[in-house]
Short mmCIF file of C-alpha atoms in Angstrom, two decimals:
data_model
loop_
_atom_site.label_atom_id
_atom_site.label_comp_id
_atom_site.label_asym_id
_atom_site.label_seq_id
_atom_site.Cartn_x
_atom_site.Cartn_y
_atom_site.Cartn_z
CA MET R 237 -62.81 31.42 39.41
CA ALA R 238 -59.49 33.01 41.91
CA ALA R 239 -62.39 34.06 43.83
CA VAL R 240 -63.56 30.75 44.44
CA ALA R 241 -59.69 29.71 44.87
CA ASP R 242 -59.39 32.46 47.80
CA SER R 243 -62.61 31.37 49.88
CA ALA R 244 -63.37 28.88 52.13
CA VAL R 245 -64.21 26.39 50.62
CA GLY R 246 -62.06 26.84 47.57
CA ARG R 247 -58.65 26.90 49.77
CA TRP R 248 -60.86 23.95 51.69
CA LEU R 249 -60.70 21.77 48.44
CA ALA R 250 -57.16 22.86 47.59
CA GLY R 251 -56.21 21.62 51.18
CA PHE R 252 -58.22 18.10 50.45
CA LEU R 253 -56.58 17.57 47.03
CA GLU R 254 -53.41 17.94 48.59
CA GLN R 255 -53.17 14.59 50.48
CA PRO R 256 -52.04 11.37 48.70
CA VAL R 257 -54.84 9.55 49.51
CA VAL R 258 -57.18 12.33 47.42
CA GLY R 259 -54.97 10.47 44.35
CA MET R 260 -55.68 6.92 45.87
CA ALA R 261 -59.82 7.45 45.87
CA PRO R 262 -61.21 6.57 43.01
CA TRP R 263 -58.87 2.77 43.27
CA ILE R 264 -60.43 2.56 46.30
CA LEU R 265 -63.76 3.49 44.89
CA PHE R 266 -62.89 1.06 41.81
CA ALA R 267 -62.46 -1.90 44.63
CA VAL R 268 -65.16 -1.24 46.73
CA LEU R 269 -67.67 -0.89 43.64
CA SER R 270 -66.60 -3.12 40.93
CA GLY R 271 -67.39 -6.68 40.67
CA PRO R 272 -69.76 -9.06 38.55
CA GLY R 273 -72.15 -6.74 36.92
CA ARG R 274 -70.52 -3.69 38.24
CA PHE R 275 -66.94 -3.49 36.49
CA GLU R 276 -68.24 -0.65 33.79
CA ILE R 277 -70.24 1.01 35.99
CA ALA R 278 -66.86 1.08 38.76
CA VAL R 279 -64.87 2.14 35.83
CA LEU R 280 -67.07 5.06 34.29
CA ILE R 281 -67.36 6.71 38.06
CA SER R 282 -63.50 6.43 38.74
CA LEU R 283 -63.02 7.93 35.56
CA GLY R 284 -64.89 10.58 36.26
CA ILE R 285 -63.56 11.56 39.62
CA SER R 286 -60.10 10.88 38.40
CA ILE R 287 -61.12 13.50 35.68
CA VAL R 288 -62.70 16.07 38.01
CA PHE R 289 -59.56 15.47 40.35
CA VAL R 290 -57.40 16.54 37.79
CA VAL R 291 -59.91 19.74 36.83
CA LEU R 292 -60.56 20.79 39.90
CA GLY R 293 -56.58 20.88 40.67
CA ARG R 294 -55.85 23.35 37.62
CA LEU R 295 -58.26 25.39 38.46
CA LEU R 296 -57.10 26.23 42.12
CA HIS R 297 -53.34 25.54 41.44
CA PRO R 298 -52.82 27.14 38.03
CA GLY R 299 -49.81 26.56 36.63
CA THR R 300 -48.82 23.55 38.95
CA SER R 301 -47.82 20.55 36.78
CA PHE R 302 -49.78 17.58 36.75
CA LYS R 303 -48.74 14.59 39.74
CA ILE R 304 -48.04 11.18 38.87
CA LEU R 305 -50.60 9.57 40.95
CA GLU R 306 -53.88 11.52 39.26
CA VAL R 307 -52.28 11.20 35.35
CA ALA R 308 -51.68 7.11 36.60
CA ASP R 309 -55.68 7.67 37.57
CA VAL R 310 -56.92 8.79 34.20
CA VAL R 311 -54.89 6.74 32.11
CA PHE R 312 -55.50 3.67 33.78
CA PHE R 313 -59.13 3.80 34.02
CA ALA R 314 -59.35 5.51 30.41
CA VAL R 315 -57.75 2.25 28.89
CA LEU R 316 -60.14 0.27 31.50
CA ALA R 317 -63.12 1.80 29.81
CA ILE R 318 -61.81 1.64 26.40
CA ILE R 319 -61.17 -2.80 27.02
CA GLY R 320 -64.59 -3.15 28.54
CA ALA R 321 -66.34 -1.34 25.98
CA THR R 322 -64.59 -3.28 23.39
CA ALA R 323 -63.59 -6.81 24.87
CA SER R 324 -64.64 -10.13 24.41
CA GLU R 325 -67.17 -11.87 26.79
CA GLY R 326 -64.05 -13.86 27.80
CA THR R 327 -61.93 -10.80 28.51
CA HIS R 328 -65.11 -8.82 30.47
CA GLN R 329 -66.07 -11.72 32.27
CA TRP R 330 -62.09 -11.77 33.49
CA LEU R 331 -61.69 -8.48 34.22
CA GLU R 332 -64.73 -8.52 36.53
CA THR R 333 -63.06 -11.22 38.13
CA TYR R 334 -59.27 -9.91 38.59
CA ALA R 335 -60.12 -6.32 38.22
CA ASP R 336 -59.53 -5.81 42.29
CA GLU R 337 -56.27 -7.10 41.91
CA VAL R 338 -55.31 -5.85 38.60
CA ALA R 339 -55.67 -2.18 39.86
CA ASN R 340 -53.62 -3.38 42.89
CA VAL R 341 -50.77 -4.12 41.52
CA ALA R 342 -50.52 -1.53 39.11
CA LEU R 343 -51.20 1.13 42.31
CA ALA R 344 -47.67 -0.87 43.60
CA VAL R 345 -45.72 -0.47 40.06
CA ILE R 346 -46.42 2.83 39.95
CA ALA R 347 -45.56 3.55 44.09
CA PHE R 348 -42.01 1.53 43.52
CA GLY R 349 -42.02 3.19 40.15
CA SER R 350 -42.01 6.55 41.28
CA MET R 351 -39.54 5.50 43.76
CA ALA R 352 -37.08 3.79 40.97
CA ALA R 353 -37.03 7.30 39.33
CA ARG R 354 -36.51 8.95 42.41
CA VAL R 355 -39.56 10.75 42.66
CA PRO R 356 -41.90 8.65 44.76
CA PHE R 357 -45.45 9.87 44.75
CA THR R 358 -45.86 11.13 47.96
CA VAL R 359 -43.07 13.61 47.66
CA GLN R 360 -45.34 15.71 45.25
CA TYR R 361 -48.29 16.37 48.03
CA ALA R 362 -45.89 16.94 50.00
CA ARG R 363 -44.25 19.48 48.63
CA GLU R 364 -47.72 21.65 48.52
CA GLN R 365 -47.78 21.35 52.60
CA VAL R 366 -44.38 22.39 53.75
CA ASP R 367 -41.59 25.52 52.95
CA ARG R 368 -39.45 25.09 49.17
CA GLN R 369 -36.32 25.14 51.44
CA TYR R 370 -36.97 22.05 52.89
CA TRP R 371 -37.56 19.96 49.15
CA ASP R 372 -34.58 18.47 49.28
CA THR R 373 -33.47 17.90 52.66
CA PRO R 374 -32.09 14.26 53.30
CA ALA R 375 -35.42 13.65 55.92
CA PHE R 376 -38.05 15.19 53.82
CA MET R 377 -37.16 12.95 51.15
CA ARG R 378 -36.64 10.14 53.30
CA THR R 379 -40.19 10.00 54.89
CA ASN R 380 -41.81 10.23 51.37
CA TYR R 381 -39.32 7.17 50.10
CA LEU R 382 -41.14 5.91 53.19
CA ILE R 383 -44.42 6.18 52.96
CA THR R 384 -44.20 5.50 49.20
CA ALA R 385 -42.69 2.30 50.16
CA VAL R 386 -45.54 1.76 52.49
CA TRP R 387 -48.51 2.39 50.33
CA GLY R 388 -46.94 -0.22 47.77
CA LEU R 389 -46.39 -3.12 50.04
CA ILE R 390 -50.41 -1.80 51.75
CA PHE R 391 -51.28 -2.48 47.90
CA LEU R 392 -49.52 -5.51 47.50
CA THR R 393 -51.34 -6.60 50.19
CA ALA R 394 -54.23 -5.90 49.17
CA ALA R 395 -54.01 -7.53 45.24
CA VAL R 396 -52.45 -10.94 47.63
CA SER R 397 -55.87 -10.75 49.69
CA GLY R 398 -57.57 -10.75 46.20
CA GLY R 399 -55.54 -13.08 44.80
CA VAL R 400 -56.42 -15.21 47.54
CA GLY R 401 -60.23 -15.09 47.37
CA ASP R 402 -60.50 -15.53 43.61
CA LEU R 403 -57.84 -17.78 42.81
CA VAL R 404 -57.56 -20.10 46.48
CA ILE R 405 -60.76 -20.29 48.05
CA ARG R 406 -62.62 -19.32 44.91
CA GLU R 407 -64.72 -17.39 46.52
CA PRO R 408 -64.52 -13.13 45.55
CA ASP R 409 -67.49 -11.83 47.43
CA ASN R 410 -65.43 -13.08 50.85
CA ILE R 411 -65.30 -10.58 53.34
CA TRP R 412 -62.26 -11.19 54.35
CA THR R 413 -59.90 -11.20 51.49
CA SER R 414 -62.06 -8.79 49.14
CA TRP R 415 -63.12 -5.91 52.08
CA ILE R 416 -61.66 -6.03 55.70
CA VAL R 417 -58.00 -7.30 54.57
CA PRO R 418 -57.69 -4.56 51.67
CA ILE R 419 -59.38 -1.49 53.83
CA LEU R 420 -57.68 -2.53 57.14
CA ALA R 421 -54.39 -2.13 55.22
CA ILE R 422 -56.01 0.91 53.59
CA ILE R 423 -56.54 2.58 56.80
CA ILE R 424 -52.92 1.48 58.03
CA ALA R 425 -51.23 3.58 55.37
CA ILE R 426 -53.48 6.42 55.64
CA ARG R 427 -53.00 6.20 59.41
CA PHE R 428 -49.24 6.02 58.80
CA THR R 429 -49.00 9.14 56.36
CA GLU R 430 -50.45 11.48 59.41
CA TRP R 431 -48.45 9.97 61.94
CA TYR R 432 -44.96 9.77 60.19
CA PRO R 433 -44.37 13.19 59.32
CA ASP R 434 -45.37 14.60 62.81
CA ARG R 435 -42.77 12.64 64.18
CA VAL R 436 -39.95 13.26 61.87
CA ARG R 437 -41.04 17.11 62.38
CA ALA R 438 -41.18 16.89 65.93
CA ARG R 439 -37.77 14.57 66.27
CA ALA R 440 -35.85 17.81 64.37
CA ARG R 441 -37.34 20.13 66.44
CA GLY R 442 -35.98 18.14 69.40
CA SER R 443 -38.80 17.42 70.89
CA ASP R 444 -39.98 15.45 74.03
CA ASP R 445 -43.48 14.89 73.00
CA LEU R 446 -42.52 12.45 70.03
CA PRO R 447 -45.33 11.04 68.81
CA THR R 448 -45.45 7.56 70.04
CA ALA R 449 -46.11 3.89 68.66
CA SER R 450 -49.24 3.73 70.88
CA GLY R 451 -50.59 7.01 69.13
CA PHE R 452 -50.12 5.02 65.79
CA LEU R 453 -51.84 1.80 67.11
CA PHE R 454 -54.52 3.15 69.28
CA PRO R 455 -57.26 4.51 66.23
CA LEU R 456 -56.23 0.91 64.63
CA VAL R 457 -56.87 -1.33 67.22
CA GLY R 458 -60.65 0.45 67.82
CA LEU R 459 -61.56 -0.60 64.26
CA LEU R 460 -61.01 -4.55 65.40
CA ILE R 461 -64.70 -3.43 67.20
CA PRO R 462 -66.44 -2.50 64.60
CA VAL R 463 -64.91 -5.35 62.56
CA GLY R 464 -65.50 -7.92 65.33
CA ILE R 465 -69.21 -6.93 65.00
CA VAL R 466 -69.45 -7.22 61.25
CA VAL R 467 -67.83 -10.66 61.47
CA LEU R 468 -70.54 -11.52 64.09
CA ILE R 469 -73.54 -10.32 61.76
CA VAL R 470 -72.03 -12.38 58.46
CA GLU R 471 -69.87 -14.71 59.71
CA ASP R 472 -70.55 -18.21 61.70
CA THR R 473 -67.66 -17.93 63.40
CA MET R 474 -69.15 -16.17 66.44
CA TRP R 475 -65.76 -16.46 68.34
CA LEU R 476 -63.88 -15.03 65.96
CA GLY R 477 -66.18 -11.93 66.01
CA ILE R 478 -66.06 -12.09 69.93
CA ALA R 479 -62.73 -12.51 70.21
CA LEU R 480 -62.17 -9.35 68.10
CA ILE R 481 -64.32 -7.25 69.52
CA VAL R 482 -62.77 -8.23 72.93
CA ILE R 483 -59.54 -7.28 71.59
CA GLY R 484 -60.32 -3.93 70.16
CA VAL R 485 -61.57 -3.06 74.14
CA LEU R 486 -58.77 -4.24 75.90
CA GLY R 487 -56.42 -3.02 72.97
CA ALA R 488 -57.86 0.43 73.07
CA ARG R 489 -57.58 1.14 76.66
CA VAL R 490 -54.37 -0.85 77.03
CA LEU R 491 -52.98 2.28 74.48
CA LYS R 492 -55.67 5.06 75.02
CA PRO R 493 -53.42 8.03 75.65
CA ASP R 494 -53.22 10.32 78.94
CA SER R 495 -55.98 12.76 79.23
CA ASP R 496 -53.94 15.80 79.35
CA GLU R 497 -51.16 14.38 76.67
CA GLU R 498 -51.43 16.25 73.81
CA GLY R 499 -49.74 15.37 70.78
CA ALA R 500 -46.54 17.31 68.21
CA LYS R 501 -47.78 20.06 66.11
CA ARG R 502 -47.03 20.97 62.68
CA PRO R 503 -44.98 23.59 62.23
CA VAL R 504 -46.58 26.86 60.54
CA GLY R 505 -44.79 27.29 57.37
#
């Protein structure tokens, strides 16, 4: 396995597994797949992926400790699989309806719980990408606390969105509460996880070329265009779809960085 780990594929896999979003991939996939009649298959696929990620992590990084999130992945979906296999029909129906909310609340608890334990879950991934000398610095820890808090708020947003769809408007498959809001929230968190550390590094170097707020918002505003197209196709509110497309186009033009502007570069090592 050492030869595989040292290969180009092995290095790519190792880098891929060092991203916090990888630990959340089984939960994101579960949210996408779960629904009436799909609970068992969503749980089993998410559990399988969780186990694969844990095994790959140990093979590519032998001797490393388990991460909070990857352990939570396996435990959560294993428990759901057991409950789903043994629960009564009523419990099973409840899980099919509220599984997304349960998963997002569990993720929020993990995020804020890890902060309360003074080990924000993102710090375990960040330590694999920076030199050990920075691990205990205030800037490094502060950055991870903030990123973890953002993810916790995103999970709560997704849980509330799903709750509105299930409990308030009684439409579990509502395109806004089940798809658009949760997916956009996750994309915002992923973008922030990429953008904010670069800003902190640039500030620490005293660089005048800090990643800007417009640079953070530019790709997000552009997402309004495909969202507007989806609304035009699926929803009856044509005006809203057109409005989202127009806002996306105009916003992208306003926020588009200059062609000669270069983003802050990550320091080597």
